[in-house]
N, CA, C and O atoms as CSV, one atom per row, in Angstrom:
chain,resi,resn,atom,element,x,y,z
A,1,UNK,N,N,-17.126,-52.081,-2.850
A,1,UNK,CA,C,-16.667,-53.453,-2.757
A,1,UNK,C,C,-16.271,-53.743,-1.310
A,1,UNK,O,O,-15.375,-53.012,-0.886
A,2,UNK,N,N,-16.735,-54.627,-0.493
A,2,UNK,CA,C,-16.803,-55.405,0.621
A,2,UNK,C,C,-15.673,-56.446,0.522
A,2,UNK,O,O,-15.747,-57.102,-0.516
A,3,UNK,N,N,-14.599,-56.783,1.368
A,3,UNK,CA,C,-13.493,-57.848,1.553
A,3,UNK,C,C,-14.329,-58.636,2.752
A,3,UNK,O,O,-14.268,-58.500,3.974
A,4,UNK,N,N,-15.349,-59.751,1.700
A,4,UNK,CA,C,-15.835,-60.760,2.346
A,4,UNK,C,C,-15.070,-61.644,3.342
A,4,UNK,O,O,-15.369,-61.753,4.532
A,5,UNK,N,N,-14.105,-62.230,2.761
A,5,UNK,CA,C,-13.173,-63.329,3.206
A,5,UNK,C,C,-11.893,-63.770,2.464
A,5,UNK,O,O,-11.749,-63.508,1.270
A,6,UNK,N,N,-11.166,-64.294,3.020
A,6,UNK,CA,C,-10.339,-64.988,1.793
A,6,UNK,C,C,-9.141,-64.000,2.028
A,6,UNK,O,O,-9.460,-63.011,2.687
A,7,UNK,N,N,-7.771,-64.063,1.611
A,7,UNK,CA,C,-6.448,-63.894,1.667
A,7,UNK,C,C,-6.601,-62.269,0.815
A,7,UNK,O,O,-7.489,-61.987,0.010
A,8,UNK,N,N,-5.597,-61.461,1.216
A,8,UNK,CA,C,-5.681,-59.972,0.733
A,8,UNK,C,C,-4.082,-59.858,0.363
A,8,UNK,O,O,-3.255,-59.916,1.274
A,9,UNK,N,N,-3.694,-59.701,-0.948
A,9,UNK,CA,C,-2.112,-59.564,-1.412
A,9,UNK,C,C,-1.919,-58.310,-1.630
A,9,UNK,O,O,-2.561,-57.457,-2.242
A,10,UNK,N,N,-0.534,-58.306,-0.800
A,10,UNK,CA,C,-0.310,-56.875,-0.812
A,10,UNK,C,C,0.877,-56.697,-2.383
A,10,UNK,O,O,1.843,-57.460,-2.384
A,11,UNK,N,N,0.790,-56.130,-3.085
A,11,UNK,CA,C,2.410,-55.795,-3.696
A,11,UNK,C,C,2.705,-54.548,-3.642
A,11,UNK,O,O,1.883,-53.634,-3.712
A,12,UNK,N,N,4.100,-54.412,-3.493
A,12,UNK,CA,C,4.771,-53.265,-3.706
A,12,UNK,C,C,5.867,-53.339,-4.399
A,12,UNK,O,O,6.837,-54.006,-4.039
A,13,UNK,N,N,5.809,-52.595,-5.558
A,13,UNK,CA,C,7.411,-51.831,-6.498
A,13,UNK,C,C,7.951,-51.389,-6.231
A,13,UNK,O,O,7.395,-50.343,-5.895
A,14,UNK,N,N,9.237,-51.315,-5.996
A,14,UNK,CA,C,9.804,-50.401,-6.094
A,14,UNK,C,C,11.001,-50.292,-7.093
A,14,UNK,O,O,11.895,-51.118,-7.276
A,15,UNK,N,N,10.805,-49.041,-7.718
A,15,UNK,CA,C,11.551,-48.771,-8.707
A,15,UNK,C,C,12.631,-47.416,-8.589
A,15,UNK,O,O,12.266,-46.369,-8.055
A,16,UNK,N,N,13.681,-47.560,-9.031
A,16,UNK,CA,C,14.984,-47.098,-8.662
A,16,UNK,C,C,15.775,-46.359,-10.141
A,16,UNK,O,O,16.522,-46.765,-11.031
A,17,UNK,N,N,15.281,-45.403,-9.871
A,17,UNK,CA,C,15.508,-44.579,-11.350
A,17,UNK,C,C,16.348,-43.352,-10.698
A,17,UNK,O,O,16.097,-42.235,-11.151
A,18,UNK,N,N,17.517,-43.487,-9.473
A,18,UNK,CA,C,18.226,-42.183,-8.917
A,18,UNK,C,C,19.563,-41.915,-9.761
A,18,UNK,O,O,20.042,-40.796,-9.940
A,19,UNK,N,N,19.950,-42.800,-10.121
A,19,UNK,CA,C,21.454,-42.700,-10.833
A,19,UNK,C,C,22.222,-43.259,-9.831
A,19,UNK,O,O,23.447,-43.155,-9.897
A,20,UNK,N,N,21.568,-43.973,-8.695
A,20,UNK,CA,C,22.726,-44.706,-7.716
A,20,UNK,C,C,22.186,-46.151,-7.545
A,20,UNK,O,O,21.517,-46.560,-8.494
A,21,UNK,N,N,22.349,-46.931,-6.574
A,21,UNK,CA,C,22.174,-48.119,-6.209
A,21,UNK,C,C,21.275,-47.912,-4.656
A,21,UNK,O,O,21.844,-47.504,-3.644
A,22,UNK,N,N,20.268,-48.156,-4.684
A,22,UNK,CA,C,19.533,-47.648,-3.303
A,22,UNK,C,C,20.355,-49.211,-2.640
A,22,UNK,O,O,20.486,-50.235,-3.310
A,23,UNK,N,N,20.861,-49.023,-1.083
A,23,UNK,CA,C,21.243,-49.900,-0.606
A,23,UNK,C,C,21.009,-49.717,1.167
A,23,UNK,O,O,21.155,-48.782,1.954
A,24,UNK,N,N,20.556,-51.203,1.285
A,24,UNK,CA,C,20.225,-51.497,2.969
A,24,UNK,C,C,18.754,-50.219,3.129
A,24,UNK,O,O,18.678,-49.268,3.906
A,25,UNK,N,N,17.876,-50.621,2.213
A,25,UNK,CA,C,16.345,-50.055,2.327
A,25,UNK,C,C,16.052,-50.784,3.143
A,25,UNK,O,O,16.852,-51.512,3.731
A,26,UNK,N,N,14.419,-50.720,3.412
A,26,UNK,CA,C,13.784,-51.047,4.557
A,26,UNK,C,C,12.341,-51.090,3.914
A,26,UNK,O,O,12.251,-50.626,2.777
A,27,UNK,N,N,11.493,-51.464,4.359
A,27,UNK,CA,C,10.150,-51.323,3.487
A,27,UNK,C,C,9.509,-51.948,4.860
A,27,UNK,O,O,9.583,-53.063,5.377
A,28,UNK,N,N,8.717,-50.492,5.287
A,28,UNK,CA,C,7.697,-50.828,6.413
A,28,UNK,C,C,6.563,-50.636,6.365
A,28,UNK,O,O,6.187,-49.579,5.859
A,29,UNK,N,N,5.471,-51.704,6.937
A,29,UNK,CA,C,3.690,-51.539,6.903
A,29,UNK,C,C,3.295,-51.621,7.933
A,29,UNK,O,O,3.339,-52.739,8.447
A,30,UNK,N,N,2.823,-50.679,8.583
A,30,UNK,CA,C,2.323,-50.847,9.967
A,30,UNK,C,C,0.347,-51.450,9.621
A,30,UNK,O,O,-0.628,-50.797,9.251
A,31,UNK,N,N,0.525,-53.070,10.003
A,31,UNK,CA,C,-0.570,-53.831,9.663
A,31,UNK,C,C,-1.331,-53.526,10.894
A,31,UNK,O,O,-0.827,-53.545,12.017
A,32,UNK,N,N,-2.808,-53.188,10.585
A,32,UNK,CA,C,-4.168,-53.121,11.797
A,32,UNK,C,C,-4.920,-54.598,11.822
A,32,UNK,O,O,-5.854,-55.190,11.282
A,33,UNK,N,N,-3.445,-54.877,13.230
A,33,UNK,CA,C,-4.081,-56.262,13.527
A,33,UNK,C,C,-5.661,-56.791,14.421
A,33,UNK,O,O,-5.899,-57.923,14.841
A,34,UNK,N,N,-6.540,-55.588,14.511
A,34,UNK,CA,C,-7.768,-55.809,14.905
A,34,UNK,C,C,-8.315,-56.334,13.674
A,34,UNK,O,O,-9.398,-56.913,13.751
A,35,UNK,N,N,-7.769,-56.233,12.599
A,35,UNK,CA,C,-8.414,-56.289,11.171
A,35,UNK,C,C,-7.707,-57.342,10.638
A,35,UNK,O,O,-8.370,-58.189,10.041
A,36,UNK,N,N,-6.624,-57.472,10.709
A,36,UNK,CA,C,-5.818,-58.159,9.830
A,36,UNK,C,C,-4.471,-59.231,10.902
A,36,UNK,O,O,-3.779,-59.106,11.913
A,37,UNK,N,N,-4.750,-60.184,9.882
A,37,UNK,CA,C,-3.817,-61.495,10.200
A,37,UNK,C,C,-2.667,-61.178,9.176
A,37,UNK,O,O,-2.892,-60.955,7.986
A,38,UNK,N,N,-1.143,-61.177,9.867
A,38,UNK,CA,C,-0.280,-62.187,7.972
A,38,UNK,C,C,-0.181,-63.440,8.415
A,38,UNK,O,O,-0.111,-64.021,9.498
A,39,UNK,N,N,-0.196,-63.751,7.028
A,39,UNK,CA,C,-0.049,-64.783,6.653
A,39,UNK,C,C,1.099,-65.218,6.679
A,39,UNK,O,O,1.794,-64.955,5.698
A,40,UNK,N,N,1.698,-66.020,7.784
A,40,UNK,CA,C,3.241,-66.764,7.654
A,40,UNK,C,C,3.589,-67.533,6.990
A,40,UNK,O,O,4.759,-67.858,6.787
A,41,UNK,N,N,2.204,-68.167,6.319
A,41,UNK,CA,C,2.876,-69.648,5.429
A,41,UNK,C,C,3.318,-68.536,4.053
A,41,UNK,O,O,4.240,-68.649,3.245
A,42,UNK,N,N,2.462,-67.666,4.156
A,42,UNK,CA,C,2.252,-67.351,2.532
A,42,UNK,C,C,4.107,-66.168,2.989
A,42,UNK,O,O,4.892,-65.698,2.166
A,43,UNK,N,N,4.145,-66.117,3.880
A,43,UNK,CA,C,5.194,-64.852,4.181
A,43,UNK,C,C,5.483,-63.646,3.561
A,43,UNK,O,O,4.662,-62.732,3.481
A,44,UNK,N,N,6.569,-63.602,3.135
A,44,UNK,CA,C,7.225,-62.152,2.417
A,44,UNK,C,C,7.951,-62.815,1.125
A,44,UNK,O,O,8.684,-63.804,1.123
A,45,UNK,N,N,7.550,-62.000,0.014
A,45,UNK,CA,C,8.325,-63.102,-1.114
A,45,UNK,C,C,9.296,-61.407,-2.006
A,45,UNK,O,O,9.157,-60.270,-1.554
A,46,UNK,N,N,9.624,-61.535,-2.472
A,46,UNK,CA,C,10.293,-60.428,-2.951
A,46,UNK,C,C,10.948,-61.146,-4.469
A,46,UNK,O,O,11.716,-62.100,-4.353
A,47,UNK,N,N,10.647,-60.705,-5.637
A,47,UNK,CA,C,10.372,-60.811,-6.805
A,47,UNK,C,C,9.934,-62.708,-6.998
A,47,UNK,O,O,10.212,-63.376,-7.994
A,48,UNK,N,N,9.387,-63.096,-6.051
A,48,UNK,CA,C,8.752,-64.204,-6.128
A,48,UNK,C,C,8.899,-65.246,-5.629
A,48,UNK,O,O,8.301,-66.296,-5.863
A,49,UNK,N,N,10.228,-64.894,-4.438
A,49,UNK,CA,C,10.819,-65.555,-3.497
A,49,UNK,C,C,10.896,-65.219,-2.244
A,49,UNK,O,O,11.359,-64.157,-1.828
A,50,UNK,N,N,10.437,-66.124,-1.578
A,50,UNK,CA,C,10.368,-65.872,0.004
A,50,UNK,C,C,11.904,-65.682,0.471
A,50,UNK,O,O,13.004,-66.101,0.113
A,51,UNK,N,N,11.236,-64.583,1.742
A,51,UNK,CA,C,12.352,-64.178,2.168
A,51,UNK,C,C,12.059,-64.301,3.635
A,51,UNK,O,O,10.964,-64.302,4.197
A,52,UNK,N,N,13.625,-64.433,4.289
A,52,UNK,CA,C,13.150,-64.563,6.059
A,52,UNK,C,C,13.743,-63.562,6.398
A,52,UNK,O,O,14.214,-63.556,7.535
A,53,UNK,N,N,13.895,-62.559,5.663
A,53,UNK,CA,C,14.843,-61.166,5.998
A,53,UNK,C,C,13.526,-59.932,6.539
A,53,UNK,O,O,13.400,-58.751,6.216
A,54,UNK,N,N,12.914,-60.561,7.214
A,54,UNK,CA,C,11.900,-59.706,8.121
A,54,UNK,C,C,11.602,-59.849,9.577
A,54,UNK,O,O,11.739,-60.866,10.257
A,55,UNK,N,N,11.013,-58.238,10.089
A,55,UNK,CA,C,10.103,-58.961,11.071
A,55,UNK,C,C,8.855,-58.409,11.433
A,55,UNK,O,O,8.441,-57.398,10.866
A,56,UNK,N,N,8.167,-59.022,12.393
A,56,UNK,CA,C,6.922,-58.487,12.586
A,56,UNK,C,C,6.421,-58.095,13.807
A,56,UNK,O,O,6.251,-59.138,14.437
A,57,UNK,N,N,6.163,-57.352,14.338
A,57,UNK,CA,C,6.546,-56.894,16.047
A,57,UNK,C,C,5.470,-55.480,16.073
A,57,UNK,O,O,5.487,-54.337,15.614
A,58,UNK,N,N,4.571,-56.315,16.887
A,58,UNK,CA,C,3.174,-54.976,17.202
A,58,UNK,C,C,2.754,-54.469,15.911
A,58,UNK,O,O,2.654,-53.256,15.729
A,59,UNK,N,N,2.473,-55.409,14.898
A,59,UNK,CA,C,1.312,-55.272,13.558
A,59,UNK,C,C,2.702,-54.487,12.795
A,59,UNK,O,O,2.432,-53.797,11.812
A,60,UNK,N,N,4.201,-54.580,13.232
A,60,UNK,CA,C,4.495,-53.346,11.993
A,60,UNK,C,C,5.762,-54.328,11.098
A,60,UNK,O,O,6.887,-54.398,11.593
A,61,UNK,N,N,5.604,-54.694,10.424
A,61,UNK,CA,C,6.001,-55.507,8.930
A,61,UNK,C,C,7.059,-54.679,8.215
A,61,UNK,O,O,6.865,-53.778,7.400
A,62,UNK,N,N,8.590,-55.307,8.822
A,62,UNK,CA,C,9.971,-54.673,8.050
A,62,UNK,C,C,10.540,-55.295,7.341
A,62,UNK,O,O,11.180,-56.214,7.852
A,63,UNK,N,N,10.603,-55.147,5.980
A,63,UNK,CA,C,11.450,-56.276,5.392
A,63,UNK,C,C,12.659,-55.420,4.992
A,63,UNK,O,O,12.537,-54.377,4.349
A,64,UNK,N,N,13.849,-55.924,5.414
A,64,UNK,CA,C,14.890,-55.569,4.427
A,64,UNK,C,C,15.281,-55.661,3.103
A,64,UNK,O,O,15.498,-56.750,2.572
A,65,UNK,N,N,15.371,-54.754,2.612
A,65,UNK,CA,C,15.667,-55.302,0.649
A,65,UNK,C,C,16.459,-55.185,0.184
A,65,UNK,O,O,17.135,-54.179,0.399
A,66,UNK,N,N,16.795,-55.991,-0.590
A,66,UNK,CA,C,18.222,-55.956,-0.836
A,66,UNK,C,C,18.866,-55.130,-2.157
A,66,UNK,O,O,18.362,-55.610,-3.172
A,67,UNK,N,N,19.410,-54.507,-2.346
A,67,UNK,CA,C,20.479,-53.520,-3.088
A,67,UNK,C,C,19.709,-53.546,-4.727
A,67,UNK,O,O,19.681,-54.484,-5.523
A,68,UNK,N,N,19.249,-52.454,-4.836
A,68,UNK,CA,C,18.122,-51.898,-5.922
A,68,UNK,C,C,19.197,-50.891,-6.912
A,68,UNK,O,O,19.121,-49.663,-6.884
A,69,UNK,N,N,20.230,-51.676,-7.807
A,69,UNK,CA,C,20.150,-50.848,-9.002
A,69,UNK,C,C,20.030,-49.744,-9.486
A,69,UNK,O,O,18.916,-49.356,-9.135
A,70,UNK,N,N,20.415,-49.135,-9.973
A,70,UNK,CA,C,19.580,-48.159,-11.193
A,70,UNK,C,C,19.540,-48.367,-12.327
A,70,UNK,O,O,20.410,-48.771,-13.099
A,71,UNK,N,N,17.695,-47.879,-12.597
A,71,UNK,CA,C,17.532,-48.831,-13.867
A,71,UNK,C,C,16.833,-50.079,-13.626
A,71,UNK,O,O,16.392,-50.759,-14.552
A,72,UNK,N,N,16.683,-50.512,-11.956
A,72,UNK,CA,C,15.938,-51.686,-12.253
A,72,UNK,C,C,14.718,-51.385,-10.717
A,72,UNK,O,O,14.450,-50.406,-10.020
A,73,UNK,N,N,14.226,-52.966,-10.766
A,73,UNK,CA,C,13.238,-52.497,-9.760
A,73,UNK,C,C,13.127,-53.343,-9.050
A,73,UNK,O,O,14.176,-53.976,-9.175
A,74,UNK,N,N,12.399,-53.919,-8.188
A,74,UNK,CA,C,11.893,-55.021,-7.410
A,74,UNK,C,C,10.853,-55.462,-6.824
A,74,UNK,O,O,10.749,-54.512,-6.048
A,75,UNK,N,N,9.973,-56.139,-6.547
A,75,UNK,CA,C,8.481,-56.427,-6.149
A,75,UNK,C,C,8.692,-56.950,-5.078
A,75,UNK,O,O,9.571,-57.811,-5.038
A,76,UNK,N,N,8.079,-56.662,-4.063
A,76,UNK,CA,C,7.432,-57.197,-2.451
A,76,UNK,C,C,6.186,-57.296,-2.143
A,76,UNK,O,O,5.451,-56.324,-1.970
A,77,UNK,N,N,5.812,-58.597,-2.041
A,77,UNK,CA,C,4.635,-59.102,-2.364
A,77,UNK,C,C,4.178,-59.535,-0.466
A,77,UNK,O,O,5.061,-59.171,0.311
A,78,UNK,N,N,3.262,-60.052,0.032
A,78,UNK,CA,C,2.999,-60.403,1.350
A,78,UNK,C,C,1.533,-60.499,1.596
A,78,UNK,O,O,0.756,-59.752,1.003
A,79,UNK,N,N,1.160,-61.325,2.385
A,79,UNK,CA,C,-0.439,-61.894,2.647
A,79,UNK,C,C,-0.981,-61.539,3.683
A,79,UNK,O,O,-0.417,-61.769,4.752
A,80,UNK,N,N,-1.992,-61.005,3.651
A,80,UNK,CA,C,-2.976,-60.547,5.338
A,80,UNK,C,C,-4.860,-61.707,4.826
A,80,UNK,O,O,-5.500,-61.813,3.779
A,81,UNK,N,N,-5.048,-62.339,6.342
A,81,UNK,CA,C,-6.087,-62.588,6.101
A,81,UNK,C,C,-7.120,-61.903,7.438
A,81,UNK,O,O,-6.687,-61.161,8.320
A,82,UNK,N,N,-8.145,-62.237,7.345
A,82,UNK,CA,C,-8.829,-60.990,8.430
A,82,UNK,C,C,-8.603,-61.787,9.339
A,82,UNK,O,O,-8.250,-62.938,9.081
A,83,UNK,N,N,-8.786,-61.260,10.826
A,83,UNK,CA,C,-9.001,-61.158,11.813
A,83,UNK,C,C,-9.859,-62.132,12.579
A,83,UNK,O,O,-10.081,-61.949,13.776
């Protein structure tokens, strides 16, 4: 399968099954911007809500997340279009 064109969604879970509260995580993607655009309109949404609790500096994509439970989880979602 070939990525003709068109918007590429990233998600990520994370799920928190330690017996503590994971707190002040970080969730980093170092994006290959010869290849890849993000998408700012589409931004960083985290269980389905945009968030401005990031940044983006030489292709590498940090979002801070916020205080993960145990027992529960959270989704980080974010858009790359090509190049």
């Amino acid at each position: 399968t070939y990525w003709v064109d068109g918007a590429l969604l990233y998600t990520v879970v994370i799920e928190n099954s330690s017996g503590e509260t994971y707190s002040k995580g970080v969730l980093a993607d170092q994006l290959d911007t010869t290849n890849v655009m993000f998408d700012g309109d589409y931004a960083v949404q985290i269980n389905g809500q945009k968030t401005s609790d990031y940044t983006l500096t030489e292709g590498l994509l940090s979002v801070n997340l916020p205080d993960v439970s145990d027992g529960s989880s959270l989704t980080v979602t974010f858009q790359v279009t090509q190049a």
